[in-house]
Short mmCIF file of C-alpha atoms and ligand atoms in Angstrom, two decimals:
data_model
loop_
_atom_site.label_atom_id
_atom_site.label_comp_id
_atom_site.label_asym_id
_atom_site.label_seq_id
_atom_site.Cartn_x
_atom_site.Cartn_y
_atom_site.Cartn_z
CA MET N 70 14.92 -0.68 -21.27
CA ASP N 71 15.58 3.06 -21.80
CA THR N 72 16.21 5.52 -18.74
CA GLN N 73 11.96 6.35 -18.62
CA GLY N 74 11.56 3.35 -17.51
CA TRP N 75 13.51 2.48 -15.13
CA LYS N 76 12.73 5.80 -13.56
CA TYR N 77 9.11 4.77 -13.72
CA LYS N 78 9.66 1.52 -12.66
CA HIS N 79 11.85 2.86 -9.82
CA LEU N 80 9.49 5.98 -8.96
CA LEU N 81 6.50 3.08 -8.22
CA GLN N 82 9.11 0.96 -6.08
CA GLU N 83 9.76 3.53 -3.81
CA PHE N 84 6.01 4.15 -3.83
CA PHE N 85 4.95 1.23 -2.52
CA LEU N 86 8.24 0.73 -0.31
CA LEU N 87 9.29 -2.32 -2.49
CA LYS N 88 12.00 -4.33 -2.43
CA THR N 89 13.67 -3.47 -5.63
CA GLU N 90 14.71 -7.92 -6.31
CA SER N 91 12.12 -9.96 -5.33
CA ASN N 92 8.77 -6.92 -6.23
CA ILE N 93 9.25 -6.34 -9.99
CA ASN N 94 6.65 -4.01 -11.65
CA PHE N 95 5.82 -4.79 -15.40
CA LEU N 96 4.61 -2.45 -18.08
CA PHE N 97 1.72 -3.32 -20.64
CA ALA N 98 -0.43 -2.01 -23.24
CA ARG N 99 -3.78 -1.66 -21.09
CA GLY N 100 -4.25 -2.89 -16.89
CA ARG N 101 -6.58 -6.13 -18.13
CA VAL N 102 -3.11 -7.29 -19.86
CA ALA N 103 -1.37 -6.92 -16.78
CA LEU N 104 -4.36 -9.14 -14.76
CA PHE N 105 -4.28 -11.70 -18.03
CA ALA N 106 -0.29 -11.74 -17.28
CA ALA N 107 -0.76 -12.39 -13.93
CA LEU N 108 -3.83 -15.32 -14.06
CA LYS N 109 -2.06 -16.91 -17.15
CA SER N 110 0.84 -16.88 -14.94
CA LEU N 111 -0.97 -18.37 -11.62
CA GLY N 112 -1.40 -21.18 -14.05
CA LEU N 113 -5.12 -20.63 -14.42
CA GLY N 114 -7.88 -22.16 -16.89
CA ALA N 115 -10.49 -24.70 -18.10
CA GLY N 116 -11.99 -25.74 -15.05
CA ASP N 117 -11.28 -22.63 -12.68
CA ASP N 118 -13.20 -20.62 -11.35
CA ILE N 119 -12.15 -16.79 -10.49
CA LEU N 120 -14.29 -14.79 -8.05
CA MET N 121 -14.57 -11.30 -8.81
CA ALA N 122 -17.21 -8.52 -7.87
CA GLY N 123 -20.11 -8.13 -9.94
CA TYR N 124 -19.25 -4.49 -10.20
CA THR N 125 -16.77 -4.04 -12.58
CA CYS N 126 -15.22 -3.22 -16.26
CA LEU N 127 -16.00 -5.90 -18.62
CA VAL N 128 -12.77 -6.05 -19.16
CA VAL N 129 -11.95 -8.05 -15.95
CA PRO N 130 -13.89 -10.96 -16.39
CA THR N 131 -13.03 -11.08 -20.09
CA ALA N 132 -8.96 -11.42 -18.77
CA ALA N 133 -10.22 -14.56 -17.15
CA ILE N 134 -12.55 -15.83 -20.49
CA LEU N 135 -9.62 -15.72 -22.31
CA LEU N 136 -7.81 -17.95 -20.46
CA GLY N 137 -10.83 -20.58 -20.60
CA ALA N 138 -11.36 -19.92 -17.31
CA ARG N 139 -14.69 -18.56 -15.60
CA PRO N 140 -15.94 -15.66 -13.97
CA VAL N 141 -17.68 -15.98 -10.26
CA TYR N 142 -19.48 -12.61 -9.41
CA LEU N 143 -19.92 -11.27 -5.77
CA ASP N 144 -22.11 -8.92 -4.93
CA ILE N 145 -21.08 -5.26 -3.60
CA ASP N 146 -21.35 -4.19 -0.17
CA PRO N 147 -23.82 -0.95 -0.99
CA ARG N 148 -21.79 1.41 1.77
CA THR N 149 -18.06 0.55 0.00
CA TYR N 150 -18.82 -1.03 -3.67
CA ASN N 151 -16.17 -3.68 -2.68
CA ILE N 152 -17.14 -7.51 -2.44
CA ASP N 153 -18.67 -8.33 0.73
CA PRO N 154 -16.41 -10.66 2.35
CA GLY N 155 -19.24 -12.35 3.71
CA GLN N 156 -20.34 -13.88 0.57
CA LEU N 157 -17.02 -15.31 0.13
CA ASP N 158 -18.19 -19.05 2.13
CA ILE N 159 -21.54 -18.93 0.84
CA GLN N 160 -20.35 -18.81 -2.92
CA TYR N 161 -17.35 -20.96 -1.98
CA THR N 162 -16.90 -24.41 -4.26
CA PRO N 163 -13.06 -26.02 -4.64
CA ALA N 164 -13.33 -24.82 -8.26
CA PHE N 165 -12.45 -21.35 -6.66
CA LYS N 166 -9.22 -20.91 -7.82
CA ALA N 167 -8.30 -16.90 -7.45
CA LEU N 168 -10.08 -13.86 -5.81
CA ILE N 169 -9.76 -10.54 -7.60
CA VAL N 170 -10.17 -7.85 -4.94
CA GLN N 171 -11.40 -4.52 -6.60
CA HIS N 172 -11.04 -1.15 -4.24
CA THR N 173 -14.02 0.47 -6.45
CA TYR N 174 -13.89 4.19 -6.53
CA GLY N 175 -10.53 4.07 -4.51
CA ILE N 176 -12.20 2.92 -1.39
CA PRO N 177 -10.13 0.13 0.31
CA CYS N 178 -12.03 -3.74 0.69
CA ARG N 179 -11.96 -4.56 3.96
CA MET N 180 -8.48 -6.96 3.60
CA ASP N 181 -8.34 -8.50 7.27
CA GLY N 182 -11.81 -10.52 6.73
CA ILE N 183 -10.44 -11.23 3.10
CA LEU N 184 -6.97 -12.20 3.76
CA ALA N 185 -8.36 -14.66 6.37
CA TRP N 186 -10.85 -16.55 4.37
CA ALA N 187 -8.04 -16.71 1.02
CA ALA N 188 -5.37 -17.88 3.01
CA SER N 189 -7.51 -20.66 4.92
CA ARG N 190 -8.87 -21.69 1.55
CA HIS N 191 -5.11 -21.33 0.02
CA ILE N 192 -6.49 -18.57 -2.98
CA PRO N 193 -4.13 -15.96 -4.45
CA ILE N 194 -5.52 -12.92 -4.32
CA ILE N 195 -5.35 -10.45 -7.06
CA GLU N 196 -5.45 -7.12 -6.22
CA ASP N 197 -7.30 -4.57 -8.84
CA CYS N 198 -5.83 -1.31 -8.05
CA CYS N 199 -7.23 0.59 -11.37
CA LEU N 200 -9.35 2.80 -9.44
CA ALA N 201 -7.13 2.74 -6.15
CA PHE N 202 -3.67 4.74 -5.97
CA GLY N 203 -2.40 5.83 -2.48
CA SER N 204 -5.57 3.93 -0.91
CA LYS N 205 -4.46 2.49 2.54
CA PHE N 206 -6.76 -0.19 4.92
CA GLN N 207 -5.92 0.02 8.86
CA GLY N 208 -2.43 1.72 7.48
CA LYS N 209 -1.36 -0.26 4.76
CA LEU N 210 -1.07 0.33 1.12
CA CYS N 211 -3.70 -0.66 -1.63
CA GLY N 212 -1.53 -3.04 -3.66
CA ALA N 213 0.32 -4.45 -0.69
CA PHE N 214 -2.07 -6.98 0.11
CA GLY N 215 -2.58 -9.23 -2.14
CA THR N 216 0.20 -12.05 -4.35
CA ALA N 217 0.08 -9.63 -7.02
CA ALA N 218 -1.46 -6.03 -7.67
CA PHE N 219 -2.97 -4.26 -11.12
CA PHE N 220 -3.36 -0.71 -11.75
CA SER N 221 -4.42 1.26 -15.34
CA GLY N 222 -3.30 4.03 -17.02
CA GLN N 223 -6.70 4.53 -18.60
CA TRP N 224 -7.72 8.53 -19.28
CA ASN N 225 -10.13 8.33 -16.11
CA LYS N 226 -7.63 6.63 -13.39
CA PRO N 227 -5.94 7.92 -10.46
CA PHE N 228 -3.14 8.86 -12.85
CA SER N 229 -3.06 8.21 -16.81
CA THR N 230 -0.17 6.94 -18.55
CA GLY N 231 -2.58 7.42 -22.06
CA LEU N 232 -3.66 4.05 -21.92
CA GLY N 233 -1.86 1.52 -19.47
CA GLY N 234 -0.94 -0.86 -17.57
CA MET N 235 0.91 -1.90 -14.79
CA LEU N 236 1.81 -5.09 -12.23
CA ILE N 237 3.19 -5.19 -9.12
CA VAL N 238 4.16 -8.74 -7.59
CA HIS N 239 5.05 -9.78 -4.45
CA ASP N 240 5.78 -13.38 -4.78
CA GLU N 241 9.54 -14.43 -6.75
CA ASP N 242 7.92 -17.19 -7.82
CA LEU N 243 5.10 -15.69 -9.48
CA SER N 244 7.29 -12.80 -10.79
CA GLY N 245 9.93 -15.19 -12.42
CA LYS N 246 6.85 -16.99 -14.60
CA ILE N 247 5.62 -13.62 -15.20
CA GLN N 248 9.18 -12.65 -16.56
CA SER N 249 9.30 -15.85 -18.77
CA LEU N 250 5.70 -15.36 -20.29
CA ILE N 251 6.87 -11.69 -20.89
CA ASP N 252 10.33 -13.14 -22.99
CA ARG N 253 8.02 -15.59 -24.87
CA GLU N 254 4.85 -13.96 -25.91
CA LEU N 255 4.74 -9.94 -24.96
CA LEU N 256 4.28 -8.20 -28.17
CA GLN N 257 5.91 -4.65 -28.86
CA PRO N 258 3.70 -2.05 -30.50
CA SER N 259 3.95 -0.95 -33.99
CA TRP N 260 5.44 1.73 -34.86
CA ALA N 261 2.06 3.37 -36.11
CA HIS N 262 0.53 2.73 -32.63
CA ARG N 263 3.47 4.11 -30.85
CA PHE N 264 2.64 7.28 -32.94
CA ARG N 265 -0.87 6.99 -32.19
CA ILE N 266 -0.64 6.89 -28.19
CA TRP N 267 1.98 9.65 -28.41
CA ALA N 268 -0.62 11.74 -30.44
CA GLN N 269 -3.31 11.20 -28.41
CA ILE N 270 -1.47 12.08 -24.96
CA HIS N 271 -0.01 15.17 -26.63
CA LEU N 272 -3.69 15.96 -27.89
CA TYR N 273 -5.14 15.22 -24.33
CA GLU N 274 -2.74 17.04 -22.18
CA ARG N 275 -3.61 20.74 -24.46
CA LEU N 276 -7.21 20.02 -25.08
CA VAL N 277 -9.10 18.11 -22.42
CA THR N 278 -10.26 19.87 -19.64
CA PRO N 279 -13.37 19.33 -17.71
CA LYS N 280 -15.83 21.41 -19.61
CA THR N 281 -15.13 20.11 -23.00
CA THR N 282 -14.05 16.63 -21.55
CA PRO N 283 -17.88 15.68 -22.60
CA TRP N 284 -17.59 16.50 -26.27
CA ILE N 285 -13.87 15.19 -26.24
CA THR N 286 -14.76 11.65 -25.30
CA ALA N 287 -17.97 11.72 -27.91
CA VAL N 288 -15.26 12.25 -30.70
CA TYR N 289 -12.66 9.89 -29.02
CA ARG N 290 -15.22 7.10 -29.13
CA GLY N 291 -16.05 7.70 -32.56
CA LEU N 292 -12.45 7.45 -33.78
CA SER N 293 -11.88 5.04 -31.75
CA LYS N 294 -14.71 2.83 -33.48
CA THR N 295 -13.24 3.90 -37.05
CA GLY N 296 -9.68 3.05 -35.62
CA LEU N 297 -8.21 6.00 -36.38
CA ALA N 298 -7.39 6.38 -32.45
CA VAL N 299 -6.20 3.88 -29.88
CA GLY N 300 -9.83 3.16 -27.53
CA SER N 301 -10.08 1.60 -24.67
CA SER N 302 -11.66 -1.08 -26.03
CA THR N 303 -12.14 -2.63 -29.34
CA ARG N 304 -15.48 -3.52 -30.46
CA GLY N 305 -14.90 -7.58 -30.69
CA GLU N 306 -14.13 -7.31 -27.01
CA TYR N 307 -18.01 -6.57 -25.39
CA SER N 308 -18.70 -9.65 -27.32
CA GLY N 309 -15.80 -12.10 -25.87
CA LYS N 310 -13.51 -12.05 -28.42
CA THR N 311 -9.78 -12.19 -28.48
CA PRO N 312 -8.51 -8.63 -29.32
CA LYS N 313 -5.88 -8.20 -31.85
CA ASN N 314 -2.58 -7.38 -30.23
CA TYR N 315 -3.95 -7.93 -26.77
CA PHE N 316 -1.06 -9.01 -24.73
CA MET N 317 1.22 -5.99 -25.78
CA ALA N 318 3.90 -3.82 -23.85
CA MET N 319 3.59 0.02 -23.47
CA THR N 320 4.69 2.20 -25.62
CA PRO N 321 7.79 4.82 -25.16
CA ALA N 322 5.25 7.68 -24.61
CA GLN N 323 3.46 5.96 -22.08
CA VAL N 324 6.56 5.40 -19.75
CA LYS N 325 7.84 8.79 -20.45
CA LYS N 326 4.32 9.88 -18.83
CA GLY N 327 4.35 7.24 -16.66
CA ALA N 328 7.52 8.87 -14.82
CA ARG N 329 6.33 12.53 -15.02
CA GLU N 330 3.33 11.30 -13.18
CA MET N 331 4.98 9.55 -10.61
CA GLU N 332 6.69 12.72 -9.67
CA ARG N 333 3.79 14.64 -9.15
CA ILE N 334 2.22 11.59 -7.84
CA GLU N 335 1.49 13.37 -3.95
CA ALA N 336 0.16 16.59 -5.65
CA ASN N 337 -2.15 14.52 -7.32
CA ILE N 338 -3.14 12.59 -3.98
CA ALA N 339 -3.12 15.75 -2.22
CA HIS N 340 -5.48 17.22 -4.77
CA ARG N 341 -8.24 14.36 -4.63
CA ARG N 342 -8.33 14.95 -1.09
CA ALA N 343 -8.91 18.49 -0.99
CA LEU N 344 -11.59 17.71 -3.44
CA THR N 345 -12.79 15.00 -1.66
CA ARG N 346 -13.28 16.97 1.55
CA PHE N 347 -15.02 19.55 -0.55
CA TYR N 348 -17.76 17.08 -1.60
CA GLU N 349 -18.09 15.84 1.85
CA GLU N 350 -18.94 19.21 3.39
CA ASN N 351 -21.19 20.36 1.09
CA LEU N 352 -23.26 17.47 -0.64
CA PRO N 353 -25.36 16.70 2.86
CA SER N 354 -26.42 20.63 2.84
CA ALA N 355 -27.74 19.53 -1.16
CA GLY N 356 -29.40 16.77 0.31
CA PHE N 357 -27.12 13.98 -1.17
CA ALA N 358 -25.40 10.99 1.18
CA THR N 359 -21.79 10.95 1.10
CA VAL N 360 -19.88 7.77 1.54
CA GLU N 361 -19.60 6.44 5.59
CA LEU N 362 -16.63 5.58 6.05
CA GLN N 363 -14.82 3.34 9.09
CA PRO N 364 -12.01 4.81 11.00
CA ASP N 365 -9.49 2.12 9.58
CA GLU N 366 -10.47 2.98 5.53
CA ASP N 367 -8.38 5.88 4.00
CA PRO N 368 -9.32 6.11 0.70
CA VAL N 369 -8.07 8.69 -2.04
CA PHE N 370 -11.34 8.77 -4.68
CA VAL N 371 -10.41 8.12 -7.95
CA ARG N 372 -13.98 9.58 -8.50
CA TYR N 373 -16.69 10.34 -5.66
CA PRO N 374 -19.54 8.46 -5.93
CA VAL N 375 -23.20 9.64 -5.23
CA ARG N 376 -26.57 8.14 -5.76
CA VAL N 377 -29.06 9.71 -7.14
CA ALA N 378 -33.11 8.79 -8.08
CA ASN N 379 -32.81 10.48 -11.65
CA LYS N 380 -29.32 9.10 -12.96
CA GLU N 381 -30.35 8.95 -16.71
CA GLU N 382 -31.86 12.40 -16.70
CA LEU N 383 -29.16 13.65 -14.72
CA LEU N 384 -26.00 12.37 -16.68
CA ALA N 385 -28.04 13.94 -20.28
CA ALA N 386 -28.41 17.41 -18.22
CA ALA N 387 -24.77 17.44 -17.17
CA PHE N 388 -23.81 16.59 -21.14
CA ARG N 389 -25.87 19.31 -22.19
CA HIS N 390 -24.31 21.76 -19.62
CA GLY N 391 -20.85 20.86 -20.18
CA VAL N 392 -20.12 19.47 -16.35
CA GLU N 393 -18.26 16.92 -15.92
CA ILE N 394 -20.28 13.91 -14.25
CA GLY N 395 -19.17 10.21 -14.65
CA SER N 396 -21.73 7.08 -15.37
CA TRP N 397 -19.67 4.35 -14.05
CA PHE N 398 -20.64 1.81 -12.99
CA GLU N 399 -23.64 1.56 -15.73
CA SER N 400 -23.92 -2.00 -15.52
CA PRO N 401 -22.28 -4.85 -13.13
CA LEU N 402 -20.01 -5.42 -16.25
CA HIS N 403 -19.26 -1.93 -17.16
CA PRO N 404 -20.44 -0.51 -19.96
CA ALA N 405 -24.17 -0.66 -20.41
CA GLY N 406 -25.37 -2.63 -23.29
CA THR N 407 -23.26 -5.72 -22.65
CA ASP N 408 -24.52 -9.21 -23.62
CA LEU N 409 -23.95 -9.88 -19.72
CA GLU N 410 -24.84 -13.78 -20.32
CA LYS N 411 -21.78 -13.91 -23.01
CA PHE N 412 -20.44 -13.34 -19.57
CA HIS N 413 -21.59 -16.03 -17.26
CA TYR N 414 -23.87 -13.05 -15.48
CA ARG N 415 -27.17 -13.84 -15.43
CA PRO N 416 -29.69 -10.76 -14.37
CA GLY N 417 -30.21 -10.58 -10.59
CA PHE N 418 -26.92 -12.37 -9.81
CA CYS N 419 -26.25 -9.34 -7.80
CA PRO N 420 -29.03 -7.57 -7.10
CA LYS N 421 -26.93 -4.92 -4.76
CA SER N 422 -24.52 -4.32 -7.70
CA GLU N 423 -27.76 -3.74 -9.92
CA LYS N 424 -29.34 -1.23 -8.11
CA ALA N 425 -25.85 1.11 -7.38
CA ALA N 426 -25.33 0.65 -11.40
CA ARG N 427 -29.08 2.57 -11.25
CA GLU N 428 -28.53 4.83 -8.96
CA VAL N 429 -24.90 5.84 -8.52
CA ILE N 430 -23.17 8.65 -10.51
CA ASN N 431 -19.51 10.39 -9.88
CA LEU N 432 -17.86 13.21 -9.28
CA PRO N 433 -14.49 14.51 -10.35
CA THR N 434 -11.57 14.60 -7.99
CA HIS N 435 -8.67 14.98 -10.68
CA PRO N 436 -6.00 17.57 -10.75
CA ARG N 437 -7.61 19.16 -14.05
CA VAL N 438 -10.59 20.39 -11.74
CA SER N 439 -10.52 23.39 -9.53
CA PRO N 440 -12.10 24.22 -6.14
CA ALA N 441 -14.18 26.36 -8.30
CA GLU N 442 -15.44 23.69 -10.75
CA ALA N 443 -15.46 21.26 -8.09
CA ALA N 444 -18.63 23.97 -6.62
CA ARG N 445 -20.24 24.09 -10.18
CA VAL N 446 -20.68 20.28 -10.00
CA VAL N 447 -22.08 20.38 -6.53
CA GLU N 448 -24.40 23.72 -7.60
CA PHE N 449 -25.37 21.34 -10.78
CA LEU N 450 -25.62 18.41 -8.40
CA GLN N 451 -28.45 20.41 -6.08
CA ARG N 452 -30.37 21.79 -9.31
CA HIS N 453 -30.79 18.74 -11.19
CA GLY N 454 -30.15 15.64 -9.06
CA LYS N 455 -33.23 14.00 -7.45
CA VAL N 456 -32.21 12.79 -4.02
CA CYS N 457 -31.78 8.99 -3.32
CA LEU N 458 -33.92 7.97 -0.48
CA ASN N 459 -33.14 4.46 0.61
CA ARG N 460 -29.33 2.82 0.17
CA GLY N 461 -29.08 -0.54 0.24
C1 PLP V 74 -10.40 0.58 -15.74
C2 PLP V 74 -10.40 -1.03 -15.50
C3 PLP V 74 -10.02 -1.51 -15.22
C4 PLP V 74 -9.33 -1.89 -17.11
O1 PLP V 74 -7.92 -1.01 -16.85
P1 PLP V 74 -7.72 -0.47 -18.79
O2 PLP V 74 -6.48 0.18 -18.57
O3 PLP V 74 -8.46 -0.35 -19.59
O4 PLP V 74 -7.27 -2.34 -19.40
C5 PLP V 74 -9.62 -2.65 -14.56
N1 PLP V 74 -10.38 -2.81 -13.31
C6 PLP V 74 -11.05 -1.41 -13.36
C7 PLP V 74 -11.90 -1.76 -11.74
C8 PLP V 74 -11.12 -0.39 -13.87
O5 PLP V 74 -12.12 0.94 -13.57
#
């Protein structure tokens, strides 16, 4: 690995207070690939059930399905959008072999109950930290609780490596297995792929602002469908096919961006906290409910979730006005339009998740949003959003 790679790894290790020898992190093309590597190295496959929130990205169950395992979905707690620990025993069967714990929107899961349950059943936990970087539960960082934790560097995540995935492993045996899987099977990106990623990172840094986000996103989706740009997902992925070049490493441009982002991670987190305070102070007077946190929950919000009664109408208006309001999660398996049954999800299975998918929009907290822009977002919400009366 080159100097940028070592630097990126070192900064991650420092952030997570890892012992360099026993807690190695790996750099992949996407977050889902990091998850896949962990699941595969745990020896999971046909006949195994993998538990996860029924309020996630489609690519999470896909990583299980690609191994022949079956995703089993848990409904969320409508307060935190995270799995409800009370569901674990209700759903339990001996086929359960792993639990993916996702810290949704950056809100930490209640890990005490979850860890106790998993330990009593000898079930490994993989933390999905794609939306949580710097969040803490009872003073401990998300990503430090499970056997392993994975992170995404996709454009909308806590920090972007222009797509990308990281994996932190807290178990030496598993870490060794992952390293040998990487040595055997991990593909290296082609020159064409490296070039496209490099160009995308540069264009992104120059062009994307909150006001240009809606139309740039539309253009990017169009270009990635034609294959000119490297998109988040391939079309086949939405129907459960193994994507080409799935198990691939990060490119050097992504590694370099990762190192740069880690150097300014504290400023990034401070900015997100400041905008969160602004939303918490200003949403109630606009009529909207804020997230009710308990004293031991210390989230760094990647986006701030708000329930509205007119989600689709509001998103359409936001697009017209150039206001950066997000739609996830659009479905229990984001994005909308997924053939859920192909992914072993039956409508009605997670009613609280489905309700959240109909109601929740999210507000930006990232460093490109100025306080003035955040004020414009709240004003827009006040003008166009309809208040959602009941929550759960
Ligand atoms: C984005 C995301 C992923 C997948 O990350 P990729 O890098 O796109 O593979 C997984 N889980 C959650 C919760 C996410 O938000």
